Short mmCIF file of C-alpha atoms and ligand atoms in Angstrom, two decimals:
data_model
loop_
_atom_site.label_atom_id
_atom_site.label_comp_id
_atom_site.label_asym_id
_atom_site.label_seq_id
_atom_site.Cartn_x
_atom_site.Cartn_y
_atom_site.Cartn_z
CA MET A 1 -11.64 -31.95 12.25
CA ALA A 2 -10.36 -28.47 12.00
CA ILE A 3 -8.83 -27.13 14.79
CA GLU A 4 -10.92 -24.31 16.50
CA ARG A 5 -8.77 -21.40 16.63
CA VAL A 6 -9.39 -18.22 19.09
CA ILE A 7 -6.91 -16.29 16.78
CA SER A 8 -7.94 -16.97 13.49
CA ALA A 9 -8.07 -13.59 11.62
CA ASP A 10 -11.84 -14.13 10.19
CA SER A 11 -14.21 -11.81 10.96
CA GLY A 12 -16.62 -14.63 12.55
CA PRO A 13 -19.55 -14.32 13.76
CA ASP A 14 -22.00 -11.40 13.43
CA LYS A 15 -21.68 -10.32 17.21
CA GLU A 16 -17.81 -10.51 16.67
CA GLU A 17 -18.42 -8.25 13.89
CA GLN A 18 -20.57 -5.73 15.80
CA PHE A 19 -17.66 -5.68 18.34
CA ASN A 20 -15.26 -4.73 15.61
CA ASN A 21 -17.57 -2.38 14.23
CA VAL A 22 -17.77 -0.63 17.50
CA LEU A 23 -13.66 -0.63 17.77
CA ARG A 24 -13.24 0.21 14.13
CA PRO A 25 -11.36 3.93 13.86
CA LYS A 26 -13.46 6.28 12.04
CA ARG A 27 -11.21 8.71 10.92
CA LEU A 28 -7.91 8.56 9.71
CA SER A 29 -6.14 10.69 12.64
CA GLU A 30 -7.47 7.59 15.10
CA VAL A 31 -5.83 4.95 12.34
CA VAL A 32 -3.00 3.45 14.23
CA GLY A 33 0.10 2.15 12.17
CA GLN A 34 0.06 1.46 8.47
CA LYS A 35 2.17 5.21 8.38
CA ASN A 36 2.91 4.90 4.56
CA VAL A 37 -0.47 3.76 3.51
CA VAL A 38 -2.16 6.50 5.93
CA GLU A 39 0.42 9.24 4.62
CA LYS A 40 -0.22 8.41 1.13
CA LEU A 41 -4.19 8.50 1.55
CA SER A 42 -4.74 11.44 3.17
CA ILE A 43 -2.65 13.02 0.47
CA ALA A 44 -4.82 11.42 -2.14
CA ILE A 45 -7.70 12.42 -0.06
CA ALA A 46 -7.16 16.52 0.33
CA ALA A 47 -6.35 16.43 -3.51
CA ALA A 48 -9.66 14.75 -4.19
CA LYS A 49 -11.41 17.15 -2.08
CA LYS A 50 -9.58 20.09 -3.28
CA ARG A 51 -10.72 19.30 -7.11
CA GLY A 52 -14.21 18.13 -6.12
CA GLU A 53 -13.70 14.86 -7.73
CA PRO A 54 -14.29 11.45 -6.69
CA LEU A 55 -11.15 9.23 -5.45
CA GLU A 56 -9.19 6.95 -7.66
CA HIS A 57 -9.90 3.12 -7.33
CA ILE A 58 -8.36 1.92 -4.47
CA LEU A 59 -6.50 -1.85 -4.10
CA PHE A 60 -5.64 -2.76 -0.42
CA TYR A 61 -4.09 -6.15 -0.10
CA GLY A 62 -2.33 -8.23 2.91
CA PRO A 63 -3.42 -10.91 5.82
CA PRO A 64 -7.11 -10.91 7.24
CA GLY A 65 -7.65 -8.64 10.24
CA LEU A 66 -5.01 -5.67 9.25
CA GLY A 67 -7.79 -3.33 8.52
CA LYS A 68 -8.47 -3.28 5.10
CA THR A 69 -12.44 -2.79 5.74
CA THR A 70 -11.50 -0.13 8.24
CA LEU A 71 -9.94 1.65 5.77
CA ALA A 72 -12.33 1.24 3.71
CA ASN A 73 -14.83 2.79 5.95
CA VAL A 74 -12.65 5.92 7.19
CA ILE A 75 -11.99 6.52 3.50
CA ALA A 76 -15.95 7.12 3.10
CA ASN A 77 -16.09 8.83 6.32
CA GLU A 78 -13.44 11.74 5.32
CA MET A 79 -14.83 12.10 1.90
CA ASN A 80 -18.27 12.40 3.25
CA ALA A 81 -19.41 9.56 0.81
CA ALA A 82 -21.73 6.89 1.28
CA ILE A 83 -20.12 3.06 1.29
CA ARG A 84 -21.82 0.18 0.19
CA VAL A 85 -20.57 -3.15 1.36
CA SER A 86 -20.13 -6.64 -1.00
CA SER A 87 -17.83 -9.41 -1.23
CA GLY A 88 -16.62 -11.41 -4.54
CA PRO A 89 -18.23 -14.37 -3.43
CA ALA A 90 -21.70 -12.55 -2.92
CA LEU A 91 -21.39 -11.20 -6.51
CA THR A 92 -22.04 -13.77 -8.59
CA LYS A 93 -24.27 -12.35 -11.56
CA GLN A 94 -24.31 -9.39 -13.42
CA GLY A 95 -27.72 -8.04 -12.11
CA ASP A 96 -26.02 -8.53 -8.31
CA VAL A 97 -23.44 -5.80 -9.58
CA MET A 98 -26.37 -3.69 -11.34
CA GLY A 99 -28.53 -3.82 -8.17
CA LEU A 100 -25.36 -2.07 -6.46
CA LEU A 101 -24.03 0.19 -9.11
CA SER A 102 -27.52 1.49 -10.38
CA ASN A 103 -28.46 3.36 -7.40
CA ILE A 104 -24.95 4.85 -6.56
CA SER A 105 -24.53 8.66 -6.43
CA THR A 106 -21.39 10.58 -7.50
CA GLY A 107 -18.28 10.03 -5.27
CA ASP A 108 -19.79 7.11 -2.91
CA ILE A 109 -17.78 3.95 -2.46
CA LEU A 110 -18.27 0.56 -3.52
CA PHE A 111 -16.41 -1.83 -1.32
CA ILE A 112 -15.64 -5.25 -2.52
CA ASP A 113 -14.20 -7.56 -0.05
CA GLU A 114 -12.21 -10.78 -1.19
CA ILE A 115 -12.19 -9.48 -4.85
CA HIS A 116 -9.91 -12.17 -5.98
CA ARG A 117 -12.98 -14.32 -5.77
CA LEU A 118 -15.11 -12.63 -8.58
CA SER A 119 -16.41 -14.73 -11.21
CA ALA A 120 -14.80 -14.24 -14.71
CA LEU A 121 -18.03 -13.09 -15.80
CA VAL A 122 -18.54 -10.52 -13.14
CA GLU A 123 -15.16 -9.25 -12.93
CA GLU A 124 -15.48 -8.69 -17.06
CA PHE A 125 -18.66 -6.57 -16.50
CA ILE A 126 -17.07 -4.57 -14.00
CA TYR A 127 -14.02 -3.49 -16.34
CA PRO A 128 -15.73 -0.65 -18.10
CA ALA A 129 -17.93 0.30 -14.80
CA MET A 130 -14.45 0.80 -13.47
CA GLU A 131 -12.98 2.94 -16.65
CA ASP A 132 -15.55 4.49 -18.18
CA PHE A 133 -18.36 4.77 -15.55
CA LYS A 134 -20.73 2.55 -17.67
CA VAL A 135 -21.87 -0.97 -17.78
CA ASP A 136 -23.26 -3.08 -20.78
CA PHE A 137 -26.23 -4.93 -19.23
CA THR A 138 -27.68 -7.76 -21.01
CA VAL A 139 -31.05 -8.26 -20.79
CA ASP A 140 -33.24 -11.62 -21.79
CA SER A 141 -31.04 -14.49 -23.38
CA GLY A 142 -30.62 -16.24 -26.77
CA LEU A 143 -32.69 -14.71 -29.67
CA HIS A 144 -34.02 -12.03 -27.64
CA ALA A 145 -30.75 -11.03 -25.90
CA LYS A 146 -30.13 -7.32 -25.84
CA THR A 147 -27.06 -5.18 -24.53
CA ILE A 148 -28.48 -2.05 -22.88
CA ASN A 149 -25.49 0.59 -22.28
CA PHE A 150 -25.70 2.36 -18.86
CA PRO A 151 -24.27 5.00 -17.75
CA LEU A 152 -23.00 5.40 -14.14
CA LYS A 153 -22.04 8.00 -11.75
CA ARG A 154 -18.42 8.52 -10.98
CA PHE A 155 -18.17 6.26 -7.80
CA THR A 156 -14.66 4.94 -6.09
CA LEU A 157 -14.40 1.06 -6.02
CA ILE A 158 -12.53 -0.09 -3.27
CA GLY A 159 -11.18 -4.05 -3.13
CA ALA A 160 -9.53 -5.68 -0.41
CA THR A 161 -8.05 -9.14 -1.05
CA THR A 162 -5.76 -11.44 0.99
CA ARG A 163 -4.16 -12.48 -2.25
CA ALA A 164 -3.08 -9.82 -4.73
CA GLY A 165 -1.25 -12.43 -6.88
CA LEU A 166 -4.88 -14.33 -7.50
CA LEU A 167 -5.91 -11.21 -8.87
CA SER A 168 -6.20 -10.98 -12.74
CA ALA A 169 -3.85 -8.73 -14.53
CA PRO A 170 -6.54 -6.21 -16.01
CA LEU A 171 -8.41 -6.22 -12.86
CA ARG A 172 -5.25 -5.15 -10.67
CA GLY A 173 -4.43 -2.85 -13.40
CA ARG A 174 -7.55 -0.84 -13.30
CA PHE A 175 -7.07 0.45 -9.89
CA GLY A 176 -5.18 3.58 -9.25
CA MET A 177 -3.86 3.08 -5.76
CA LEU A 178 -2.52 -0.34 -4.60
CA TYR A 179 -1.69 -0.91 -0.81
CA HIS A 180 0.14 -3.24 1.00
CA LEU A 181 -0.73 -3.71 4.79
CA GLU A 182 1.89 -4.54 6.71
CA PHE A 183 1.89 -6.26 10.40
CA TYR A 184 1.34 -4.35 13.39
CA THR A 185 4.46 -3.87 15.91
CA THR A 186 4.06 -4.70 19.68
CA ASP A 187 3.71 -0.93 20.35
CA GLU A 188 1.28 0.10 17.53
CA LEU A 189 -0.96 -2.89 18.58
CA THR A 190 -0.91 -1.93 22.56
CA HIS A 191 -1.95 1.78 21.25
CA ILE A 192 -4.99 -0.03 19.76
CA LEU A 193 -5.53 -1.95 22.45
CA ARG A 194 -5.48 1.10 25.05
CA ARG A 195 -8.25 2.61 22.74
CA SER A 196 -10.44 -0.77 22.91
CA ALA A 197 -10.02 -1.05 26.67
CA GLN A 198 -10.93 2.75 27.55
CA MET A 199 -13.95 2.48 24.91
CA LEU A 200 -15.00 -0.96 26.79
CA GLU A 201 -14.40 0.53 30.15
CA LEU A 202 -11.87 -1.78 31.24
CA ALA A 203 -9.33 -1.32 33.92
CA TYR A 204 -5.92 -2.83 33.52
CA GLU A 205 -2.66 -3.03 35.27
CA VAL A 206 0.35 -1.48 33.47
CA GLY A 207 1.97 -3.57 31.13
CA THR A 208 -1.07 -6.11 30.51
CA LEU A 209 -1.97 -4.63 27.47
CA GLU A 210 1.65 -5.12 26.10
CA LYS A 211 1.75 -8.94 27.14
CA ILE A 212 -1.45 -9.22 24.73
CA ALA A 213 0.05 -6.93 21.96
CA SER A 214 3.00 -9.33 21.83
CA ARG A 215 0.84 -12.22 21.46
CA SER A 216 -1.19 -11.04 18.65
CA ARG A 217 0.40 -12.02 16.04
CA GLY A 218 0.66 -8.59 14.73
CA THR A 219 -2.58 -8.52 13.82
CA PRO A 220 -5.41 -6.00 15.68
CA ARG A 221 -8.44 -8.35 14.84
CA VAL A 222 -6.53 -10.66 16.89
CA ALA A 223 -5.36 -8.34 19.68
CA ASN A 224 -9.09 -7.27 20.00
CA ARG A 225 -10.54 -10.81 20.05
CA LEU A 226 -7.95 -11.66 22.93
CA LEU A 227 -8.50 -8.30 24.53
CA LYS A 228 -12.15 -9.75 24.80
CA ARG A 229 -11.18 -13.12 25.98
CA VAL A 230 -9.16 -11.77 28.64
CA ARG A 231 -11.97 -9.77 29.76
CA ASP A 232 -14.35 -12.42 30.44
CA TYR A 233 -11.80 -14.08 31.85
CA ALA A 234 -11.01 -11.30 34.55
CA GLN A 235 -14.90 -10.89 34.90
CA VAL A 236 -15.36 -14.48 36.10
CA LYS A 237 -12.09 -15.52 37.71
CA GLY A 238 -10.99 -12.04 39.44
CA VAL A 239 -12.71 -8.68 40.01
CA GLY A 240 -12.94 -7.31 36.12
CA LYS A 241 -9.65 -5.64 36.23
CA LEU A 242 -6.62 -7.02 33.92
CA THR A 243 -3.79 -7.96 35.87
CA SER A 244 -0.84 -9.79 34.67
CA GLN A 245 -1.67 -12.89 36.20
CA ILE A 246 -5.14 -13.11 35.11
CA VAL A 247 -3.65 -12.18 31.25
CA ASP A 248 -1.04 -15.20 31.44
CA SER A 249 -4.17 -17.99 33.10
CA SER A 250 -6.30 -16.73 30.14
CA LEU A 251 -3.97 -16.85 27.39
CA LYS A 252 -2.64 -20.10 28.87
CA MET A 253 -6.13 -21.25 28.89
CA GLU A 254 -6.36 -20.43 25.40
CA ARG A 255 -3.52 -22.30 24.42
CA ILE A 256 -1.47 -19.20 23.15
CA ASP A 257 1.86 -18.99 23.59
CA GLU A 258 4.58 -16.31 24.32
CA LEU A 259 4.84 -15.64 20.42
CA GLY A 260 1.01 -15.74 19.85
CA LEU A 261 0.92 -18.74 18.29
CA ASP A 262 -1.95 -21.42 19.26
CA GLU A 263 -2.71 -24.97 18.21
CA LEU A 264 -3.09 -24.87 14.67
CA ASP A 265 0.29 -22.57 13.89
CA ARG A 266 2.00 -25.90 16.38
CA SER A 267 0.27 -28.36 14.42
CA PHE A 268 1.18 -26.78 11.07
CA LEU A 269 4.96 -26.73 12.45
CA LYS A 270 4.80 -30.08 13.66
CA ALA A 271 3.59 -31.57 11.00
CA LEU A 272 6.07 -29.81 9.09
CA ILE A 273 9.29 -31.37 11.13
CA GLN A 274 7.79 -34.70 12.36
CA ILE A 275 5.81 -36.11 9.27
CA TYR A 276 7.91 -34.12 6.25
CA ASN A 277 10.91 -33.98 7.88
CA GLY A 278 11.23 -30.28 7.92
CA GLY A 279 10.45 -30.17 4.75
CA PRO A 280 10.00 -29.26 1.67
CA ALA A 281 6.40 -30.27 1.52
CA GLY A 282 3.53 -29.04 -0.47
CA ILE A 283 0.35 -27.07 1.09
CA GLU A 284 -1.62 -29.36 -0.14
CA ALA A 285 -0.06 -32.29 1.68
CA ILE A 286 0.18 -30.12 5.00
CA ALA A 287 -3.34 -29.15 4.48
CA ALA A 288 -4.45 -32.76 3.92
CA THR A 289 -2.15 -34.11 7.10
CA LEU A 290 -4.15 -31.46 9.21
CA GLY A 291 -7.51 -31.49 7.64
CA GLU A 292 -7.49 -27.99 7.31
CA GLU A 293 -8.58 -25.91 4.46
CA ARG A 294 -5.80 -24.77 2.17
CA ASP A 295 -6.78 -21.37 1.98
CA THR A 296 -6.76 -21.03 6.13
CA LEU A 297 -3.16 -22.36 6.02
CA GLU A 298 -2.19 -19.79 3.30
CA ASP A 299 -4.27 -16.74 4.68
CA VAL A 300 -4.28 -17.08 8.11
CA VAL A 301 -1.30 -19.32 9.29
CA GLU A 302 1.05 -19.21 6.96
CA PRO A 303 1.60 -15.17 6.92
CA TYR A 304 2.76 -14.83 10.47
CA LEU A 305 5.11 -17.54 10.54
CA LEU A 306 6.93 -16.80 7.52
CA GLN A 307 7.10 -13.00 9.09
CA ILE A 308 8.52 -14.48 12.02
CA GLY A 309 10.80 -16.87 10.00
CA PHE A 310 9.74 -19.96 11.48
CA VAL A 311 8.74 -21.24 7.83
CA ARG A 312 10.27 -20.78 4.36
CA ARG A 313 8.57 -20.85 0.94
CA THR A 314 10.86 -22.44 -1.26
CA ARG A 315 10.01 -23.20 -5.46
CA ARG A 316 9.74 -27.00 -3.92
CA GLY A 317 7.33 -26.04 -0.78
CA ARG A 318 7.42 -25.16 2.91
CA GLU A 319 10.36 -25.61 4.83
CA VAL A 320 10.48 -25.46 8.62
CA THR A 321 13.48 -23.19 10.28
CA ARG A 322 16.00 -23.71 13.22
CA ALA A 323 13.91 -21.21 15.23
CA ALA A 324 11.02 -22.98 14.78
CA CYS A 325 12.39 -26.15 16.17
CA GLU A 326 14.04 -24.47 19.07
CA HIS A 327 10.90 -22.49 19.84
CA LEU A 328 8.86 -25.83 19.91
CA GLY A 329 11.94 -27.74 21.59
CA LEU A 330 12.18 -30.13 18.88
CA THR A 331 15.15 -31.47 16.98
CA MET A 332 15.86 -30.30 13.86
CA PRO A 333 15.10 -32.81 11.12
CA GLN A 334 18.68 -34.12 9.41
CA GLN A 335 18.64 -32.26 6.16
CA LYS A 336 18.32 -34.70 3.69
CA ALA A 337 21.75 -33.74 2.08
CA GLN A 338 21.61 -36.56 -0.41
CA GLU A 339 18.54 -36.01 -1.52
CA LEU A 340 18.09 -35.30 -5.69
CA PRO A 341 15.95 -32.11 -6.39
CA GLN A 342 12.76 -32.96 -7.10
CA PRO A 343 11.71 -33.03 -10.80
CA GLU A 344 10.23 -29.45 -12.21
CA LEU A 345 7.00 -30.89 -13.01
CA PHE A 346 6.29 -31.22 -9.21
CA GLU A 347 6.94 -27.68 -8.23
CA GLU A 348 4.61 -25.63 -6.59
CA PRO A 349 3.70 -22.18 -7.85
CA GLN A 350 4.61 -19.56 -5.54
P1 LIG B 1 -9.52 -6.67 7.55
O1 LIG B 1 -10.87 -5.91 6.39
O2 LIG B 1 -8.08 -6.21 6.85
O3 LIG B 1 -9.76 -8.28 7.46
P2 LIG B 1 -10.48 -5.12 9.34
O4 LIG B 1 -10.62 -3.81 8.92
O5 LIG B 1 -12.05 -5.80 9.47
O6 LIG B 1 -9.14 -6.14 8.81
O7 LIG B 1 -10.02 -4.76 10.81
C1 LIG B 1 -10.36 -5.92 11.96
C2 LIG B 1 -10.48 -4.87 13.75
O8 LIG B 1 -9.07 -4.66 13.90
C3 LIG B 1 -11.21 -3.77 13.05
O9 LIG B 1 -12.69 -3.99 13.51
C4 LIG B 1 -10.35 -2.68 14.22
O10 LIG B 1 -10.88 -2.54 15.56
C5 LIG B 1 -9.43 -3.22 14.25
N1 LIG B 1 -8.10 -2.27 13.66
C6 LIG B 1 -7.71 -2.51 12.16
N2 LIG B 1 -7.14 -1.92 12.10
C7 LIG B 1 -6.85 -1.00 12.80
C8 LIG B 1 -6.00 0.14 13.11
N3 LIG B 1 -5.33 0.69 11.74
N4 LIG B 1 -6.11 1.33 14.01
C9 LIG B 1 -7.16 0.35 15.02
N5 LIG B 1 -7.53 -0.59 14.90
C10 LIG B 1 -7.51 -1.28 13.80
#
């Protein structure tokens, strides 16, 4: 059975989405971190406003929970534009896209999350919409099929993806601006938590927010989620105020360690060390061992383990590092020095 995680960076159930919406920055000046992206965006927005033109299409990519949806909403606010939100898996037919595009006004924003999951059919339908602001819509089928050329208002498409590599080259090429979102520093996450605590009217002792931030895997969504868990704990076990001891006990109960790793991270590393002798091991094999989706491991677990240098991705699969073994208190498996390289045929695409 899949391991339930407190720190999965998925947006999770609706209630959590409402919580996220409350805490979402509304203006560019409120966005913490991502300096490079924010700077470029503010120039692009100012220039587009000056010319009285819509923005070019924008692609945000990076692990979940780093602010792609937030930035799309911030851009809409800054441009005084309406935003329509959908996602790759939700747009299955041309008609779904037509529904969104046909009543869009000039300058409006269409946000498509998980854009790498658009079907080939829908993707091709979107190309002329992005490039020439028109679509060729097919009505009826078979002998009676007719293609209607439908002009659109100039809009801005904002795509978000955790996997830029899965985007087809023609789709990627139609975005004027591509921005990679990076993990946040502990200072930046503390700043975000300070704002969240203020909005939630939560009292806290000095140093407690830093502690939560340092265990949030560089991810604002995780930081806010942990804050919520710690707040609940403080209300039940304490007097509502975050103290160092409350934070420690609450995170211990959630089984989150000093580096912010949870059960699934540790299981991933332990499988690599104890079952695959430190690797290299293919992601499919690790996913099967853990009973987890490959996508969850690639989108949520691996990026942070790579970032902190606990895992290496090689052409032959994933390998664990000495630092990871030390963190878990396990001995580094003896590298099979004599092992012959595996044949190319079995190499995994990176
Ligand atoms: P993504 O779309 O990349 O999965 P979101 O935009 O949904 O991530 O961000 C998750 C949550 O994290 C938001 O609700 C917001 O509260 C917080 N957040 C993300 N980025 C920032 C940021 N730069 N500054 C402040 N809060 C942020």
